[in-house]
Short mmCIF file of C-alpha atoms in Angstrom, two decimals:
data_model
loop_
_atom_site.label_atom_id
_atom_site.label_comp_id
_atom_site.label_asym_id
_atom_site.label_seq_id
_atom_site.Cartn_x
_atom_site.Cartn_y
_atom_site.Cartn_z
CA UNK L 1099 15.13 -6.71 -6.77
CA UNK L 1100 13.71 -4.03 -4.73
CA UNK L 1101 9.97 -2.89 -5.17
CA UNK L 1102 8.71 0.05 -3.08
CA UNK L 1103 5.28 -0.22 -2.27
CA UNK L 1104 4.18 3.04 -1.10
CA UNK L 1105 4.64 6.18 -3.08
CA UNK L 1106 2.97 9.30 -4.23
CA UNK L 1107 2.83 11.02 -7.49
CA UNK L 1108 1.14 14.23 -8.73
CA UNK L 1109 0.25 17.38 -6.72
CA UNK L 1110 -0.98 18.67 -3.56
CA UNK L 1111 -0.76 22.00 -1.94
CA UNK L 1112 2.99 22.85 -1.73
CA UNK L 1113 4.26 19.59 -3.32
CA UNK L 1114 4.55 18.39 -6.91
CA UNK L 1115 6.03 15.00 -7.77
CA UNK L 1116 6.54 14.47 -11.52
CA UNK L 1117 6.92 10.97 -12.80
CA UNK L 1118 10.25 11.67 -14.81
CA UNK L 1119 11.90 13.11 -11.56
CA UNK L 1120 10.49 10.17 -9.47
CA UNK L 1121 11.83 7.49 -11.64
CA UNK L 1122 15.24 9.36 -11.66
CA UNK L 1123 15.21 9.29 -7.93
CA UNK L 1124 14.52 5.49 -7.99
CA UNK L 1125 17.47 4.93 -10.14
CA UNK L 1126 19.62 6.95 -7.66
CA UNK L 1127 18.60 5.00 -4.79
CA UNK L 1128 18.54 1.53 -6.19
CA UNK L 1129 14.75 1.04 -6.53
CA UNK L 1130 13.76 -1.25 -9.30
CA UNK L 1131 10.05 -0.84 -9.36
CA UNK L 1132 7.50 0.99 -7.33
CA UNK L 1133 3.69 1.12 -6.57
CA UNK L 1134 2.35 4.52 -7.05
CA UNK L 1135 -0.74 6.52 -6.22
CA UNK L 1136 -2.14 9.99 -6.16
CA UNK L 1137 -2.16 12.23 -3.14
CA UNK L 1138 -5.34 11.80 -1.13
CA UNK L 1139 -5.69 15.49 -0.69
CA UNK L 1140 -5.91 16.28 -4.42
CA UNK L 1141 -6.90 13.08 -6.22
CA UNK L 1142 -5.71 12.66 -9.89
CA UNK L 1143 -5.97 8.99 -10.84
CA UNK L 1144 -5.53 9.87 -14.51
CA UNK L 1145 -1.98 11.10 -13.87
CA UNK L 1146 -1.25 7.52 -12.23
CA UNK L 1147 -2.52 5.74 -15.27
CA UNK L 1148 -0.48 7.97 -17.62
CA UNK L 1149 2.60 7.52 -15.37
CA UNK L 1150 2.37 3.87 -15.53
CA UNK L 1151 1.97 3.73 -19.40
CA UNK L 1152 5.08 5.95 -19.63
CA UNK L 1153 6.93 3.58 -17.43
CA UNK L 1154 5.18 0.17 -17.60
CA UNK L 1155 8.27 -1.86 -16.60
CA UNK L 1156 8.92 0.36 -13.45
CA UNK L 1157 5.55 1.34 -11.94
CA UNK L 1158 2.44 -0.46 -10.58
CA UNK L 1159 -0.56 1.95 -10.17
CA UNK L 1160 -3.21 1.85 -7.44
CA UNK L 1161 -6.43 3.90 -7.78
CA UNK L 1162 -7.06 6.26 -5.00
CA UNK L 1163 -10.99 6.40 -3.99
CA UNK L 1164 -12.79 8.66 -1.66
CA UNK L 1165 -15.50 6.32 -0.28
CA UNK L 1166 -17.94 9.11 0.25
CA UNK L 1167 -18.29 9.97 -3.39
CA UNK L 1168 -21.57 8.95 -4.77
CA UNK L 1169 -19.88 7.22 -7.52
CA UNK L 1170 -17.05 5.56 -5.84
CA UNK L 1171 -18.15 2.10 -6.81
CA UNK L 1172 -18.48 2.88 -10.43
CA UNK L 1173 -15.15 4.82 -10.39
CA UNK L 1174 -13.34 1.67 -8.70
CA UNK L 1175 -14.80 -0.89 -11.25
CA UNK L 1176 -13.63 1.38 -14.19
CA UNK L 1177 -10.23 1.78 -12.83
CA UNK L 1178 -9.88 -1.92 -12.33
CA UNK L 1179 -10.60 -2.49 -16.05
CA UNK L 1180 -7.25 -0.68 -16.92
CA UNK L 1181 -4.17 -2.74 -16.90
CA UNK L 1182 -2.33 0.06 -15.19
CA UNK L 1183 -4.28 -0.32 -12.04
CA UNK L 1184 -3.25 -3.02 -9.68
CA UNK L 1185 -5.22 -2.28 -6.48
CA UNK L 1186 -7.10 0.22 -4.29
CA UNK L 1187 -5.46 2.94 -2.02
CA UNK L 1188 -7.69 4.34 0.72
CA UNK L 1189 -6.92 7.09 3.49
CA UNK L 1190 -9.35 6.87 6.37
CA UNK L 1191 -7.76 9.88 8.14
CA UNK L 1192 -7.72 12.15 4.98
CA UNK L 1193 -11.21 11.29 4.09
CA UNK L 1194 -12.62 10.89 7.53
CA UNK L 1195 -14.11 7.47 7.64
CA UNK L 1196 -13.51 4.40 9.85
CA UNK L 1197 -11.95 1.41 8.24
CA UNK L 1198 -14.42 -0.92 9.76
CA UNK L 1199 -17.44 1.15 8.35
CA UNK L 1200 -19.23 -1.60 6.43
CA UNK L 1201 -21.88 0.45 4.75
CA UNK L 1202 -19.36 2.55 3.23
CA UNK L 1203 -16.66 0.19 2.37
CA UNK L 1204 -18.14 -3.26 1.90
CA UNK L 1205 -19.37 -2.26 -1.74
CA UNK L 1206 -15.76 -1.35 -2.65
CA UNK L 1207 -14.18 -4.41 -1.02
CA UNK L 1208 -16.56 -6.65 -2.81
CA UNK L 1209 -15.27 -5.29 -6.14
CA UNK L 1210 -11.87 -5.94 -4.98
CA UNK L 1211 -12.77 -9.29 -4.17
CA UNK L 1212 -14.38 -9.76 -7.65
CA UNK L 1213 -11.16 -8.53 -9.32
CA UNK L 1214 -8.74 -10.08 -6.81
CA UNK L 1215 -7.07 -6.91 -6.18
CA UNK L 1216 -5.20 -5.78 -3.00
CA UNK L 1217 -6.14 -2.84 -0.70
CA UNK L 1218 -3.48 -0.50 0.51
CA UNK L 1219 -4.71 1.75 3.37
CA UNK L 1220 -3.02 4.18 5.83
CA UNK L 1221 -2.72 2.04 8.99
CA UNK L 1222 -0.87 4.28 11.41
CA UNK L 1223 -2.14 4.69 14.93
CA UNK L 1224 -5.54 6.57 14.69
CA UNK L 1225 -9.15 6.27 15.78
CA UNK L 1226 -10.03 6.00 11.97
CA UNK L 1227 -7.60 3.04 11.17
CA UNK L 1228 -6.68 0.94 14.11
CA UNK L 1229 -5.51 -2.63 13.60
CA UNK L 1230 -8.74 -4.25 15.06
CA UNK L 1231 -10.60 -2.48 12.25
CA UNK L 1232 -8.42 -4.19 9.53
CA UNK L 1233 -9.14 -7.50 11.37
CA UNK L 1234 -12.72 -6.82 11.24
CA UNK L 1235 -12.37 -6.46 7.34
CA UNK L 1236 -10.10 -9.37 6.99
CA UNK L 1237 -12.76 -11.62 8.39
CA UNK L 1238 -15.54 -10.23 6.47
CA UNK L 1239 -13.40 -10.48 3.23
CA UNK L 1240 -11.03 -13.32 3.69
CA UNK L 1241 -10.16 -13.35 -0.13
CA UNK L 1242 -8.96 -9.68 -0.03
CA UNK L 1243 -5.53 -8.79 0.91
CA UNK L 1244 -5.19 -5.73 3.23
CA UNK L 1245 -1.90 -3.68 3.41
CA UNK L 1246 -1.60 -1.73 6.67
CA UNK L 1247 0.58 1.03 5.85
CA UNK L 1248 2.99 2.12 8.68
CA UNK L 1249 1.99 -1.15 10.73
CA UNK L 1250 0.12 0.78 13.51
CA UNK L 1251 3.08 3.16 14.18
CA UNK L 1252 3.57 4.37 16.93
CA UNK L 1253 1.21 3.09 19.55
CA UNK L 1254 -0.59 0.44 17.69
CA UNK L 1255 2.24 -1.80 16.67
CA UNK L 1256 1.57 -4.65 19.06
CA UNK L 1257 -1.93 -4.66 18.06
CA UNK L 1258 -0.85 -4.76 14.41
CA UNK L 1259 1.32 -7.68 15.03
CA UNK L 1260 -1.46 -9.63 16.70
CA UNK L 1261 -3.91 -9.25 14.00
CA UNK L 1262 -1.36 -10.00 11.26
CA UNK L 1263 -0.60 -13.32 13.14
CA UNK L 1264 -4.10 -14.24 13.43
CA UNK L 1265 -5.12 -13.14 9.69
CA UNK L 1266 -2.93 -14.15 6.81
CA UNK L 1267 -4.51 -11.66 4.59
CA UNK L 1268 -3.17 -8.66 6.65
CA UNK L 1269 0.15 -7.45 5.49
CA UNK L 1270 2.40 -4.73 7.13
CA UNK L 1271 3.82 -2.04 4.98
CA UNK L 1272 6.97 -0.95 6.72
CA UNK L 1273 7.29 2.72 5.85
CA UNK L 1274 8.20 5.12 8.58
CA UNK L 1275 8.16 2.48 11.33
CA UNK L 1276 10.74 2.58 13.91
CA UNK L 1277 13.40 -0.26 13.46
CA UNK L 1278 12.41 -1.73 16.81
CA UNK L 1279 8.87 -2.14 15.57
CA UNK L 1280 10.14 -3.93 12.51
CA UNK L 1281 12.36 -6.06 14.69
CA UNK L 1282 9.39 -7.15 16.60
CA UNK L 1283 7.46 -8.20 13.38
CA UNK L 1284 10.50 -10.34 12.47
CA UNK L 1285 10.69 -12.09 15.81
CA UNK L 1286 6.97 -12.93 15.56
CA UNK L 1287 7.74 -14.83 12.30
CA UNK L 1288 5.78 -12.45 10.00
CA UNK L 1289 8.40 -12.26 7.32
CA UNK L 1290 5.70 -13.47 4.69
CA UNK L 1291 3.52 -10.52 5.60
CA UNK L 1292 5.99 -7.57 5.66
CA UNK L 1293 6.21 -5.41 2.70
CA UNK L 1294 8.85 -2.86 2.15
CA UNK L 1295 7.64 0.79 1.43
CA UNK L 1296 9.02 4.39 1.86
CA UNK L 1297 5.92 6.65 1.73
CA UNK L 1298 7.75 8.85 -0.71
CA UNK L 1299 8.01 11.94 -0.63
CA UNK L 1300 7.38 11.75 3.22
CA UNK L 1301 9.85 9.01 3.50
CA UNK L 1302 13.19 8.44 1.96
CA UNK L 1303 14.14 5.69 -0.45
CA UNK L 1304 17.78 5.15 0.94
CA UNK L 1305 16.73 5.30 4.59
CA UNK L 1306 13.83 3.17 4.45
CA UNK L 1307 15.74 0.56 2.43
CA UNK L 1308 18.77 0.84 4.98
CA UNK L 1309 16.43 -0.13 7.80
CA UNK L 1310 15.59 -3.32 6.27
CA UNK L 1311 18.94 -4.16 5.20
CA UNK L 1312 20.49 -3.65 8.66
CA UNK L 1313 17.69 -5.53 10.30
CA UNK L 1314 17.56 -8.72 8.17
CA UNK L 1315 20.55 -10.72 7.47
CA UNK L 1316 18.97 -13.87 5.92
CA UNK L 1317 18.77 -13.16 2.23
CA UNK L 1318 15.67 -15.31 1.68
CA UNK L 1319 13.74 -13.24 4.12
CA UNK L 1320 15.19 -10.08 2.81
CA UNK L 1321 13.95 -11.00 -0.73
CA UNK L 1322 10.38 -11.69 0.54
CA UNK L 1323 10.33 -8.14 2.24
CA UNK L 1324 11.83 -6.32 -0.60
CA UNK L 1325 9.94 -7.77 -3.54
CA UNK L 1326 8.44 -11.27 -3.24
CA UNK L 1327 5.44 -10.65 -0.95
CA UNK L 1328 4.38 -7.51 -2.78
CA UNK L 1329 4.85 -9.07 -6.11
CA UNK L 1330 2.66 -12.03 -5.19
CA UNK L 1331 -0.17 -9.58 -4.29
CA UNK L 1332 0.19 -7.30 -7.33
CA UNK L 1333 0.43 -9.96 -10.14
CA UNK L 1334 -2.31 -12.39 -8.87
CA UNK L 1335 -5.15 -10.19 -9.87
CA UNK L 1336 -3.96 -8.79 -13.19
CA UNK L 1337 -5.95 -9.95 -16.07
CA UNK L 1338 -3.87 -11.04 -19.05
CA UNK L 1339 -0.55 -11.54 -17.13
#
């Protein structure tokens, strides 16, 4: 089983990813299931819901929220009432907010805590999304699971390792990370907190999958990274499952 935890559907300027084509690419690349969300530049959460309804056995939807929106909390709560939505997607860089902005994000994370939904956020090296900001929120919300996409790549990967070691509700999503960085995660015994992703269409299914296959020989650890870790987070907060 392989679940890809980081994929975009819908449209943004110059790009269009239709769900039927996306699922066909999954089949070609040996991806069994995928977490999907809209592009942050052109939010269309309705398309994500429609896509998951069309492929309920293949896709898990996340709702993308711009925290600056005046109705962001109402929008998030409404989304979490849909069985197709399994968590929250944020992009601090695209929407220009710091991930440790309590006034802006605490109301959203309280809702995530209430519904037991994970948060996937851009977590590449950037002043808006540094690992210490994830740590700040992990302390404030110990019952919310935070997925740090790209694990601090490039120059914040050591910090990402340090905060993940300290806070078990911080997970590292592997897309676009150098193999050396992933190897360092494994050396620090973080196999329970590494989650496979490709960042499609920016990343490539087969290439990202190959990195894990080459780095990890132990099948039990490989299973955790490829599907067990993310499945635990996705399924734990779904009502009626």
